[in-house]
mmCIF file with all atom_site columns, C-alpha atoms in Angstrom:
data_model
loop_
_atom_site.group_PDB
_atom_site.id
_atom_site.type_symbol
_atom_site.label_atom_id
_atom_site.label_alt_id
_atom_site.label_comp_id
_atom_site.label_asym_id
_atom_site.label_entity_id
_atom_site.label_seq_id
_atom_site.pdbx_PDB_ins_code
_atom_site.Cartn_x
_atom_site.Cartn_y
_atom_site.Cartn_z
_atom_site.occupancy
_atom_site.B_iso_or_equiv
_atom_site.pdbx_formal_charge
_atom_site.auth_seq_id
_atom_site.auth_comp_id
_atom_site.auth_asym_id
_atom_site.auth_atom_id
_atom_site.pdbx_PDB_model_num
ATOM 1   C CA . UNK A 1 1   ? -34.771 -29.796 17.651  1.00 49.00 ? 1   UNK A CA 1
ATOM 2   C CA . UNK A 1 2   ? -37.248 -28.076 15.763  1.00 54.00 ? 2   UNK A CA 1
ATOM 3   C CA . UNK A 1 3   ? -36.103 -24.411 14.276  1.00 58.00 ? 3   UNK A CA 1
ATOM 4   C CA . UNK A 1 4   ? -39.038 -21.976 14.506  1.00 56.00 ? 4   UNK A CA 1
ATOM 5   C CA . UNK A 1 5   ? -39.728 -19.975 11.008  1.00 61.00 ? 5   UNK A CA 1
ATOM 6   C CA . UNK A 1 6   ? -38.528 -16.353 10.778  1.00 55.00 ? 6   UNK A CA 1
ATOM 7   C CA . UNK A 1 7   ? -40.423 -14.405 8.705   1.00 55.00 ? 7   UNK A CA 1
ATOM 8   C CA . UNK A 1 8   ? -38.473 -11.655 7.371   1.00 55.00 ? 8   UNK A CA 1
ATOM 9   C CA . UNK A 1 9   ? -39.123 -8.274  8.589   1.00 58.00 ? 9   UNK A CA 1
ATOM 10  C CA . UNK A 1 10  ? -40.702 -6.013  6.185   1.00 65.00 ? 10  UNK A CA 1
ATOM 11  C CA . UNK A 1 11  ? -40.356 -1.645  6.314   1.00 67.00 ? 11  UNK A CA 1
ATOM 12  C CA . UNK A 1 12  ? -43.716 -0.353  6.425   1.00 76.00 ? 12  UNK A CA 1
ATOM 13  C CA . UNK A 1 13  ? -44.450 1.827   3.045   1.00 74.00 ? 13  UNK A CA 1
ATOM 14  C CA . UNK A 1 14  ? -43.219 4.714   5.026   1.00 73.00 ? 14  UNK A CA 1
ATOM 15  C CA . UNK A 1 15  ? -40.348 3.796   6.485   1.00 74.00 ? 15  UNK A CA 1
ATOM 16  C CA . UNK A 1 16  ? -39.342 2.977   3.081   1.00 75.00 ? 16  UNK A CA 1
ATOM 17  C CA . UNK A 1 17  ? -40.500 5.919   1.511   1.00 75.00 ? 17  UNK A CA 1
ATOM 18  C CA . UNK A 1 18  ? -38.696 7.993   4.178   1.00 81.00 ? 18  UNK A CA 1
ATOM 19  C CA . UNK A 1 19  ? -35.510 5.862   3.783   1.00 80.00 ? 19  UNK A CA 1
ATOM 20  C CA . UNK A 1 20  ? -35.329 6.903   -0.506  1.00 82.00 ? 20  UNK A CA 1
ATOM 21  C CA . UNK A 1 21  ? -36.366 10.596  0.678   1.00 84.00 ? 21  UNK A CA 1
ATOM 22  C CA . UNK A 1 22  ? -33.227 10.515  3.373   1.00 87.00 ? 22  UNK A CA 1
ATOM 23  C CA . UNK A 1 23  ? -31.138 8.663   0.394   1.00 88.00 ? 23  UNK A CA 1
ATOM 24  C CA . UNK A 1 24  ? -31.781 11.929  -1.808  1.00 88.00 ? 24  UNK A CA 1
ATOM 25  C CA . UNK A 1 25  ? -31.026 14.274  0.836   1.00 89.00 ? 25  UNK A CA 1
ATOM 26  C CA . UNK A 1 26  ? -27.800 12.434  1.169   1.00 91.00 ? 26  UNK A CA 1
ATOM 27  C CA . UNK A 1 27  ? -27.167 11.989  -2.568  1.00 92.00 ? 27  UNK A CA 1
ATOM 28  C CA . UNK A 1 28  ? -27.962 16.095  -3.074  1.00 93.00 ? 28  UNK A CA 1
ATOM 29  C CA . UNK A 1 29  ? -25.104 16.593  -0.458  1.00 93.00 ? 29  UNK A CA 1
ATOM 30  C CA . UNK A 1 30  ? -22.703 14.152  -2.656  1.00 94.00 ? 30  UNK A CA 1
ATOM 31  C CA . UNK A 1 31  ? -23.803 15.675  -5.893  1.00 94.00 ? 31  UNK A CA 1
ATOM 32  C CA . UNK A 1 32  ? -22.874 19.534  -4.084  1.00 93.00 ? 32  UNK A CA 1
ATOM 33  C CA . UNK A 1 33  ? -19.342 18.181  -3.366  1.00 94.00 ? 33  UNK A CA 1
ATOM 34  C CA . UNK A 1 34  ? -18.614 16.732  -6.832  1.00 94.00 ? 34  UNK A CA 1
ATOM 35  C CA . UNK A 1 35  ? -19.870 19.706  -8.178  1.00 93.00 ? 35  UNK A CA 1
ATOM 36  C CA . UNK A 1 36  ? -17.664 21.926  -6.896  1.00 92.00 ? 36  UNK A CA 1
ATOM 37  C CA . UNK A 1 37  ? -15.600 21.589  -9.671  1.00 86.00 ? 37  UNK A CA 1
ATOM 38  C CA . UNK A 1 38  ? -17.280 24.223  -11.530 1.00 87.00 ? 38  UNK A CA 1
ATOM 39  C CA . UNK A 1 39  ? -17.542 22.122  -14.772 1.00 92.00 ? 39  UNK A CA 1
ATOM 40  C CA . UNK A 1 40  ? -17.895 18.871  -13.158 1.00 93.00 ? 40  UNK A CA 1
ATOM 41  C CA . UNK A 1 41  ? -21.506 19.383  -12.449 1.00 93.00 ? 41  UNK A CA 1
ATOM 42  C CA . UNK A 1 42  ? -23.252 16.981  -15.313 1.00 94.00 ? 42  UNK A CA 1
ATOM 43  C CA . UNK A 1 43  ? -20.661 14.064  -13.894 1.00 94.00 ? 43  UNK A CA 1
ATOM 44  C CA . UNK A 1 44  ? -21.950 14.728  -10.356 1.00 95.00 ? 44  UNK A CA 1
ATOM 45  C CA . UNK A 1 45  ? -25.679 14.306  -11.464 1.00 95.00 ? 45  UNK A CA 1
ATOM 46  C CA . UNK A 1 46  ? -25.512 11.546  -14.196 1.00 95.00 ? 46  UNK A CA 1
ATOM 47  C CA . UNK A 1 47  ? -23.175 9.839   -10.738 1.00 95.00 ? 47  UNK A CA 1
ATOM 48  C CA . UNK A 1 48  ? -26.499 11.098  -8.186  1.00 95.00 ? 48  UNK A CA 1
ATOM 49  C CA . UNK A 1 49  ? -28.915 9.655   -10.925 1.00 95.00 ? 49  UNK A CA 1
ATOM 50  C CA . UNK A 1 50  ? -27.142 6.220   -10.782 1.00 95.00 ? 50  UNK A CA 1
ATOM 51  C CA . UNK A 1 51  ? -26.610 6.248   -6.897  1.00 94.00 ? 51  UNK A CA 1
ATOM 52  C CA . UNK A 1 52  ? -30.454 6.546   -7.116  1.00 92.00 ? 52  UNK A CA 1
ATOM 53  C CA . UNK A 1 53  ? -31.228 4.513   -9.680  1.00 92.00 ? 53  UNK A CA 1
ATOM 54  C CA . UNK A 1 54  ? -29.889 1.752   -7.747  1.00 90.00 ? 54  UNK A CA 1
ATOM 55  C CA . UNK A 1 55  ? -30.904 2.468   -4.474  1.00 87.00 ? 55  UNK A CA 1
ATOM 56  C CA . UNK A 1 56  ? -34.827 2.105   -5.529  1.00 85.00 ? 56  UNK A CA 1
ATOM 57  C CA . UNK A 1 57  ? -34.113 -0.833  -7.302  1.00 83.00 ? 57  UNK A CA 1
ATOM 58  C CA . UNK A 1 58  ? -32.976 -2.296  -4.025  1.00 79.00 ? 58  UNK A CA 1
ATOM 59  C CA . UNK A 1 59  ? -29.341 -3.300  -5.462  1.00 83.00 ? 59  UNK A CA 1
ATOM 60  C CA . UNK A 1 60  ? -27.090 -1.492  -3.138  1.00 77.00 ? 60  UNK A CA 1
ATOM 61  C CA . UNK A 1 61  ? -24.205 1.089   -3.817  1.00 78.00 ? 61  UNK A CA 1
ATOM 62  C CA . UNK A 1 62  ? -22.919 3.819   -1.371  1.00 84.00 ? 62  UNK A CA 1
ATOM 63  C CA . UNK A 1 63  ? -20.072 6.456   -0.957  1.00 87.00 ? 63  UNK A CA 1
ATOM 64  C CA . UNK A 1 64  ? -17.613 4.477   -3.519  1.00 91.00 ? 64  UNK A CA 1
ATOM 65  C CA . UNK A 1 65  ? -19.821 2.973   -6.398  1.00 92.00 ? 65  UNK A CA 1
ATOM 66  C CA . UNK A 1 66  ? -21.054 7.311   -6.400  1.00 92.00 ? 66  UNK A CA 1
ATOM 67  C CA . UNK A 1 67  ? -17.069 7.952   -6.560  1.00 93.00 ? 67  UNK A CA 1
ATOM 68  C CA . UNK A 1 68  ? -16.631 5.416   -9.282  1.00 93.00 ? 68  UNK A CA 1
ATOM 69  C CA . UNK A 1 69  ? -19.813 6.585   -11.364 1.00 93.00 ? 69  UNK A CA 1
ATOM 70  C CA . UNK A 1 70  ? -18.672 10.201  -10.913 1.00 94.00 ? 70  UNK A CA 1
ATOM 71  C CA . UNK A 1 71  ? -15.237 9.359   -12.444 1.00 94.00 ? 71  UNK A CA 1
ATOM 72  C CA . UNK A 1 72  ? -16.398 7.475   -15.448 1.00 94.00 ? 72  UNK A CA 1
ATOM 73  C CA . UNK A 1 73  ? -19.308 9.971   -15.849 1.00 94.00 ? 73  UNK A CA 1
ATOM 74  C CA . UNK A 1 74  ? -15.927 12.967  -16.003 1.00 93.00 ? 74  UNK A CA 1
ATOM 75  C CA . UNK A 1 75  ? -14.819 11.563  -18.609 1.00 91.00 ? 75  UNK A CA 1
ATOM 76  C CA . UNK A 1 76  ? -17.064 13.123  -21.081 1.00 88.00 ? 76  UNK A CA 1
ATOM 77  C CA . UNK A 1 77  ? -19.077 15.121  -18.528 1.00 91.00 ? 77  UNK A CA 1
ATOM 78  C CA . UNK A 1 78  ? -16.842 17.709  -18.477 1.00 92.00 ? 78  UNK A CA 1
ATOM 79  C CA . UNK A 1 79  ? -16.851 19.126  -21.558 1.00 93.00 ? 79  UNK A CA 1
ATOM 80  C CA . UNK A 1 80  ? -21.116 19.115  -21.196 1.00 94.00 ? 80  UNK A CA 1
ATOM 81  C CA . UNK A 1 81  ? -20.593 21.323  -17.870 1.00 94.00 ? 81  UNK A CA 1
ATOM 82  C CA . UNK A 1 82  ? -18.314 23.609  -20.210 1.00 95.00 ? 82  UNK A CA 1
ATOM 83  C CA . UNK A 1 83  ? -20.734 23.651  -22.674 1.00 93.00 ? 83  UNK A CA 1
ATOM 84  C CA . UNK A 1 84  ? -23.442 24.565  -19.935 1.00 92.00 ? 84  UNK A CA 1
ATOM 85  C CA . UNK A 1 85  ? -21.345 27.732  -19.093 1.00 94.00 ? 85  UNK A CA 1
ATOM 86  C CA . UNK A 1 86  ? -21.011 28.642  -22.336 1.00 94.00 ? 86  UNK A CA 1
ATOM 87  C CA . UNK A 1 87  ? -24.807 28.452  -22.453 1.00 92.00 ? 87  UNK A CA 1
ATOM 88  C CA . UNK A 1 88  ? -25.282 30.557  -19.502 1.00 91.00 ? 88  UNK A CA 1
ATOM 89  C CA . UNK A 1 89  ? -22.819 33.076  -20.979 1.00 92.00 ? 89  UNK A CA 1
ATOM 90  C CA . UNK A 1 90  ? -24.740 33.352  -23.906 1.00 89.00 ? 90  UNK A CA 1
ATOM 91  C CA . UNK A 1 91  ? -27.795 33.921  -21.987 1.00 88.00 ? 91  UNK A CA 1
ATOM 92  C CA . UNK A 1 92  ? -26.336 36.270  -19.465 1.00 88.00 ? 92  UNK A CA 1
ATOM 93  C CA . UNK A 1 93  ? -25.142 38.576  -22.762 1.00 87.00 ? 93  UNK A CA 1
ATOM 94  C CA . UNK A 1 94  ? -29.147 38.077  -24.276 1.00 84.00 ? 94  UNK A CA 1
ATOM 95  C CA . UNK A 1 95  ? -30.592 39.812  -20.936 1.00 84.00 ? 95  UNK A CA 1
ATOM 96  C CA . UNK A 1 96  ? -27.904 42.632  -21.052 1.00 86.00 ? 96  UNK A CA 1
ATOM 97  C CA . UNK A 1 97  ? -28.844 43.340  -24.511 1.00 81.00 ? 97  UNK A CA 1
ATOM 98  C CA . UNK A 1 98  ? -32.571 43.386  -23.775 1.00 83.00 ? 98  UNK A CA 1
ATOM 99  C CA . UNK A 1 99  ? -31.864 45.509  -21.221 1.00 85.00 ? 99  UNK A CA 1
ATOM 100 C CA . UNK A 1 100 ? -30.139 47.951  -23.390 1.00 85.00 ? 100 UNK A CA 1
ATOM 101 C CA . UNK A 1 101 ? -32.756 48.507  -24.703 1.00 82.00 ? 101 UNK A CA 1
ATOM 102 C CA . UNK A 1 102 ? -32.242 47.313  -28.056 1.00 79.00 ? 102 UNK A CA 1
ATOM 103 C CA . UNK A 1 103 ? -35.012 46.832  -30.855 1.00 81.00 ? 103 UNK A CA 1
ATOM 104 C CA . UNK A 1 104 ? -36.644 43.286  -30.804 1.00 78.00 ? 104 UNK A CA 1
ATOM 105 C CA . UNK A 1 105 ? -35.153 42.797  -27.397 1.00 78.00 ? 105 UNK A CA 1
ATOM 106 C CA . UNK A 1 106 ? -37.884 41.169  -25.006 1.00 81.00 ? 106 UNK A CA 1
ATOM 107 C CA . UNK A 1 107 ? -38.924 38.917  -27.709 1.00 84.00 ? 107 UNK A CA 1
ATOM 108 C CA . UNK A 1 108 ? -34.931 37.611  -28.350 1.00 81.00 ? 108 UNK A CA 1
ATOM 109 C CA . UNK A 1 109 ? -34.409 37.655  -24.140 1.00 82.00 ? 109 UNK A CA 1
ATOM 110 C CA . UNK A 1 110 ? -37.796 35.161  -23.689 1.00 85.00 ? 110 UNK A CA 1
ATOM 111 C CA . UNK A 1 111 ? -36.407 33.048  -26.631 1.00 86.00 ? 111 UNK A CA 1
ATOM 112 C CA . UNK A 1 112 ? -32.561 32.858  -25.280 1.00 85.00 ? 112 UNK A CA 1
ATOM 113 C CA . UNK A 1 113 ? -34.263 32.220  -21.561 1.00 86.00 ? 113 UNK A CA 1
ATOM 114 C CA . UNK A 1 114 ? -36.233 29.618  -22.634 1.00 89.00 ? 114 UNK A CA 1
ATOM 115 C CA . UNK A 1 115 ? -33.947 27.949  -25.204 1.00 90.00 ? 115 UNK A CA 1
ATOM 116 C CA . UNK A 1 116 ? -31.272 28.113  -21.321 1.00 90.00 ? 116 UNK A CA 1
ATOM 117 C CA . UNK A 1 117 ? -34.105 26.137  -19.551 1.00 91.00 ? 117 UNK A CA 1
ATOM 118 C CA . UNK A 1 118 ? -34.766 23.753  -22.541 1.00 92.00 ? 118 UNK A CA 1
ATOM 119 C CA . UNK A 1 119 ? -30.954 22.988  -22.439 1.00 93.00 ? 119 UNK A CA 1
ATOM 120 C CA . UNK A 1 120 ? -30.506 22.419  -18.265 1.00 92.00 ? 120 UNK A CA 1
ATOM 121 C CA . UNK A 1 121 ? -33.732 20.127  -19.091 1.00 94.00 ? 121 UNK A CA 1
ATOM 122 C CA . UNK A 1 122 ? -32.178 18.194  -21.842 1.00 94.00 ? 122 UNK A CA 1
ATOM 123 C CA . UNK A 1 123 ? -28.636 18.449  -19.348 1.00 94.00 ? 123 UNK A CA 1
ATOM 124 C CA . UNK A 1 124 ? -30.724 16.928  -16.448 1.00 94.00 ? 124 UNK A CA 1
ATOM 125 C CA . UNK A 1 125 ? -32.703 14.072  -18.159 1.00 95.00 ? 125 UNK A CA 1
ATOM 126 C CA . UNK A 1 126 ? -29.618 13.534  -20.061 1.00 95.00 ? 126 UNK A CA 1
ATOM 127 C CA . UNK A 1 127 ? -27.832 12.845  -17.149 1.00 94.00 ? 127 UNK A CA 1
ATOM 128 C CA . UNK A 1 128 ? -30.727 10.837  -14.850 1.00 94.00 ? 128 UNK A CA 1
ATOM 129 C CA . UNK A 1 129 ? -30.163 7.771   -17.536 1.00 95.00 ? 129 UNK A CA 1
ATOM 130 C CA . UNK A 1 130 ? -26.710 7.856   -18.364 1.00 94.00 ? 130 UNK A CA 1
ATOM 131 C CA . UNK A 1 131 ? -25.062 4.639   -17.153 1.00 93.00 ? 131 UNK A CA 1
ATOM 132 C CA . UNK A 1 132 ? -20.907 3.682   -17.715 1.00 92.00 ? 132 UNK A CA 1
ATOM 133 C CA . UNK A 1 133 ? -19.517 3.839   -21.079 1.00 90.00 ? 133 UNK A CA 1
ATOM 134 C CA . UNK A 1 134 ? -22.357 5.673   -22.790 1.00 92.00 ? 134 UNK A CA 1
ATOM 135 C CA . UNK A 1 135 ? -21.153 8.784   -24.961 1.00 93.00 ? 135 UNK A CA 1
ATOM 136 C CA . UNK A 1 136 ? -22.100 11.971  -23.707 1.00 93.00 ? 136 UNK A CA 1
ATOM 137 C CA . UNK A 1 137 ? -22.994 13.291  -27.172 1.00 93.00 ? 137 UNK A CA 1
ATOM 138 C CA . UNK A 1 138 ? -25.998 10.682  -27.589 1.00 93.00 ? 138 UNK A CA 1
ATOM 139 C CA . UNK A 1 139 ? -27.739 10.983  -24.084 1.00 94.00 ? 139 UNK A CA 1
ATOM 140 C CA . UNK A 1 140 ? -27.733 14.460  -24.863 1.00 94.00 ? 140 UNK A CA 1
ATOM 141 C CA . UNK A 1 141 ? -29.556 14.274  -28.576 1.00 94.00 ? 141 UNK A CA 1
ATOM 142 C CA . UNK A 1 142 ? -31.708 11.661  -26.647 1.00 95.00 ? 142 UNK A CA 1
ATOM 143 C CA . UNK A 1 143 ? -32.782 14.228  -24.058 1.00 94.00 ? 143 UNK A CA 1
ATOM 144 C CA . UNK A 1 144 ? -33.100 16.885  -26.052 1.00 93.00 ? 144 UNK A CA 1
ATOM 145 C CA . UNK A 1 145 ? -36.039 14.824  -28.226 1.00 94.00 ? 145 UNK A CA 1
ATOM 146 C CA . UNK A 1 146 ? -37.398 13.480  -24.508 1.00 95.00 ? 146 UNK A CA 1
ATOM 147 C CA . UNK A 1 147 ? -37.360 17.033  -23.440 1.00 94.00 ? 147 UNK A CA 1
ATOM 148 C CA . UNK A 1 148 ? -39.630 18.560  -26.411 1.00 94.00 ? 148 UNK A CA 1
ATOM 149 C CA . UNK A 1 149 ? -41.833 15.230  -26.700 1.00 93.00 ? 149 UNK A CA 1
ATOM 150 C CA . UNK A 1 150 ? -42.828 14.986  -22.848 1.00 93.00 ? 150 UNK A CA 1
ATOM 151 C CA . UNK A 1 151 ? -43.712 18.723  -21.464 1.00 93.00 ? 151 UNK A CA 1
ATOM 152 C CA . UNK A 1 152 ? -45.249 17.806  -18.636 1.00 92.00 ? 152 UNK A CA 1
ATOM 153 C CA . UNK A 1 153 ? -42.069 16.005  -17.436 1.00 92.00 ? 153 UNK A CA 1
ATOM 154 C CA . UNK A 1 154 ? -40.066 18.513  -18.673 1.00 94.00 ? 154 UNK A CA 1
ATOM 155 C CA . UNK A 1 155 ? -42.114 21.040  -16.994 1.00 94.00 ? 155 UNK A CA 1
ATOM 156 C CA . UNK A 1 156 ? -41.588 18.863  -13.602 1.00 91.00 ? 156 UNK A CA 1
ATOM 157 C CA . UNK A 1 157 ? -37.865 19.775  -13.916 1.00 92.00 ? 157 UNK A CA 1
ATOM 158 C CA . UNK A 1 158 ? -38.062 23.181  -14.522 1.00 93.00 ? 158 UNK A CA 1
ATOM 159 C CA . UNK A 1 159 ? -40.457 23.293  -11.409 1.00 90.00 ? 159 UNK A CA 1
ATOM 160 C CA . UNK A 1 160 ? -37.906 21.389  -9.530  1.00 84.00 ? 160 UNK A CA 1
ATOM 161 C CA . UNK A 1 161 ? -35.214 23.751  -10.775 1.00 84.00 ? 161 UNK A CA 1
ATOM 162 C CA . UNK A 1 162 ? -36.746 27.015  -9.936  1.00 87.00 ? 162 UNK A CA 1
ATOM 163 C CA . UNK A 1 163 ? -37.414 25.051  -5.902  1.00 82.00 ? 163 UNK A CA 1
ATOM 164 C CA . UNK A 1 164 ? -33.928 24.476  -5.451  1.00 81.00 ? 164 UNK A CA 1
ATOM 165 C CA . UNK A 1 165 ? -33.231 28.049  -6.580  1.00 84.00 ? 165 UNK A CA 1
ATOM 166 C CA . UNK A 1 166 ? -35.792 29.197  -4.136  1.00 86.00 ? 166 UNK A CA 1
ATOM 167 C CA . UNK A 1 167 ? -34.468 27.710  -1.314  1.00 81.00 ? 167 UNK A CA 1
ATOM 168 C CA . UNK A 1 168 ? -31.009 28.478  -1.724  1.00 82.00 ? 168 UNK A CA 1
ATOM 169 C CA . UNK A 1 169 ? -32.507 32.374  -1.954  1.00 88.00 ? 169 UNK A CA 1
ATOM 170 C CA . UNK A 1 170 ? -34.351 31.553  1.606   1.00 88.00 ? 170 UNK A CA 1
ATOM 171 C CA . UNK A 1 171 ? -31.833 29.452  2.974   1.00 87.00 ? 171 UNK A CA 1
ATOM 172 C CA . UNK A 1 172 ? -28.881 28.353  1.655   1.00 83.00 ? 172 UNK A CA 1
ATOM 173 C CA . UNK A 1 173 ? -27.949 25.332  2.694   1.00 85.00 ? 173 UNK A CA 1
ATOM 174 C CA . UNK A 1 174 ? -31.402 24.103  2.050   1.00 85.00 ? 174 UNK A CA 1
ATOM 175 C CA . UNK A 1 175 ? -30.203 23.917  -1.540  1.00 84.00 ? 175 UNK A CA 1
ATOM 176 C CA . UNK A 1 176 ? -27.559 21.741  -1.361  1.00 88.00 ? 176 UNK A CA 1
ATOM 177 C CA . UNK A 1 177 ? -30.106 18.707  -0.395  1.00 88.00 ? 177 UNK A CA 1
ATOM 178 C CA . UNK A 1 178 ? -32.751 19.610  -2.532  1.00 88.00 ? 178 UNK A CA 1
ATOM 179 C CA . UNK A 1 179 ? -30.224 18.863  -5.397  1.00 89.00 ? 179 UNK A CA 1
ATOM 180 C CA . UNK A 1 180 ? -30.757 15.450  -4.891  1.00 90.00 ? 180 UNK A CA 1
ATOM 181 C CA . UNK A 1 181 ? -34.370 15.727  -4.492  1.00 89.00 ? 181 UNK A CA 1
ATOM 182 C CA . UNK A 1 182 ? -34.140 17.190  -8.366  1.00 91.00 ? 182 UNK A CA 1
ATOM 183 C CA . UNK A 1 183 ? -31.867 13.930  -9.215  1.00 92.00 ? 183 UNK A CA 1
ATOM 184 C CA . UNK A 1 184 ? -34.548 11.928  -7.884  1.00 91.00 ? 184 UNK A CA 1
ATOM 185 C CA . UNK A 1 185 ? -37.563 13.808  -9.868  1.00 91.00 ? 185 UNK A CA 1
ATOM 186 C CA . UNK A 1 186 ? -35.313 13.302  -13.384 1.00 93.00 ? 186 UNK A CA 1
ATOM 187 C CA . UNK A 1 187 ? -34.609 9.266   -12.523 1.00 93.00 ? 187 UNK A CA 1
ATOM 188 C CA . UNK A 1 188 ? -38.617 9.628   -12.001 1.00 92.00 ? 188 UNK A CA 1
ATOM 189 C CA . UNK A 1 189 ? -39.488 11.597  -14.953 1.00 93.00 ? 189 UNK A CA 1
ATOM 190 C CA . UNK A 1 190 ? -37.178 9.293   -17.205 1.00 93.00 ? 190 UNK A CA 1
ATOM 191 C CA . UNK A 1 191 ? -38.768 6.048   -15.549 1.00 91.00 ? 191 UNK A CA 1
ATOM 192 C CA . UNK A 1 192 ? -42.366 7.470   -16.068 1.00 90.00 ? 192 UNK A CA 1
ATOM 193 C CA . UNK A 1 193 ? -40.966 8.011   -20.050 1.00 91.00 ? 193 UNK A CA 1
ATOM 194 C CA . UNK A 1 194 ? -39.893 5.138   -20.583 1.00 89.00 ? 194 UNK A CA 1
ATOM 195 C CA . UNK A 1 195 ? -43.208 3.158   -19.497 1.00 87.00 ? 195 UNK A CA 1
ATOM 196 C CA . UNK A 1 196 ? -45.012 5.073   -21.033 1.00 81.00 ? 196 UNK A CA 1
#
């Protein structure tokens, strides 16, 4: 007996493209619960970023391979998230001193804002290609040179940074899936890098 050919079913473009937009919705809601660990939240991205990573490139991964990345990315993404308070802190103590009114202040303020943004840039694309066994300390001097020599992506992040703090001032729990809609636009700012 003959077998008839099966062609294999293929997703129209945007069933496809609606299944990686429902994948980041999902992975923002992962990324929110690993993050909860106040200093945890670099390990929780670089583990989104890799979720992601994978998923476009059509190799698999789910719930555990995220739990797995997130562990190995703890290792030395901790002491980043620490380092990311400390930032803030610093910040935080530049606006109360421009609002003191102190001499010089508005210029020092813009610089200490913008030098916080440069650094949760440089956090982000640092974390959208970091991948098992790779030392904190070098993604980070990495992003930091990705971060001043491609504006317009870095500009993309800071855009996708001020959305998610948008909605979470509209709607809060609107900001918990948009986080992985920012882990997507770093894999995709990093990918658009790197081919260039």
């Amino acid at each position: 007996m003959a077998q008839a050919r099966v062609k294999p079913r293929r997703e129209s473009v945007f069933a496809e493209r609606f299944a990686v937009f429902a994948e980041c919705l999902l992975t923002g809601v992962w990324i929110a619960v690993a993050a909860l660990g106040v200093v945890t939240y670099p390990a929780a991205f670089a583990a989104g970023a890799r979720h992601l990573r994978r998923r476009t490139g059509h190799q698999g991964g789910g719930r555990r391979e995220f739990a797995a990345d997130f562990r190995a990315a703890l290792r030395g993404g901790w002491a980043v998230g620490l380092a990311g308070w400390v930032a803030a802190a610093l910040a935080w103590l530049d606006v109360q001193a421009v609002r003191a009114g102190l001499p010089g202040g508005p210029l020092v303020g813009a610089v200490g804002l913008f030098a916080l943004l440069g650094v949760a840039v440089a956090g982000l694309r640092a974390a959208a290609v970091w991948a098992p066994g790779t030392p904190w300390r070098g993604l980070l001097a990495d992003a930091g040179r990705r971060t001043v020599l491609d504006p317009a992506g870095s500009f993309l992040l800071v855009g996708g940074a001020v959305l998610t703090c948008c909605s979470a001032l509209l709607i809060a729990p609107l900001a918990v899936p948009v986080l992985g809609a920012v882990t997507a636009a770093a894999v995709a700012v990093e990918e658009r890098y790197r081919r260039r």
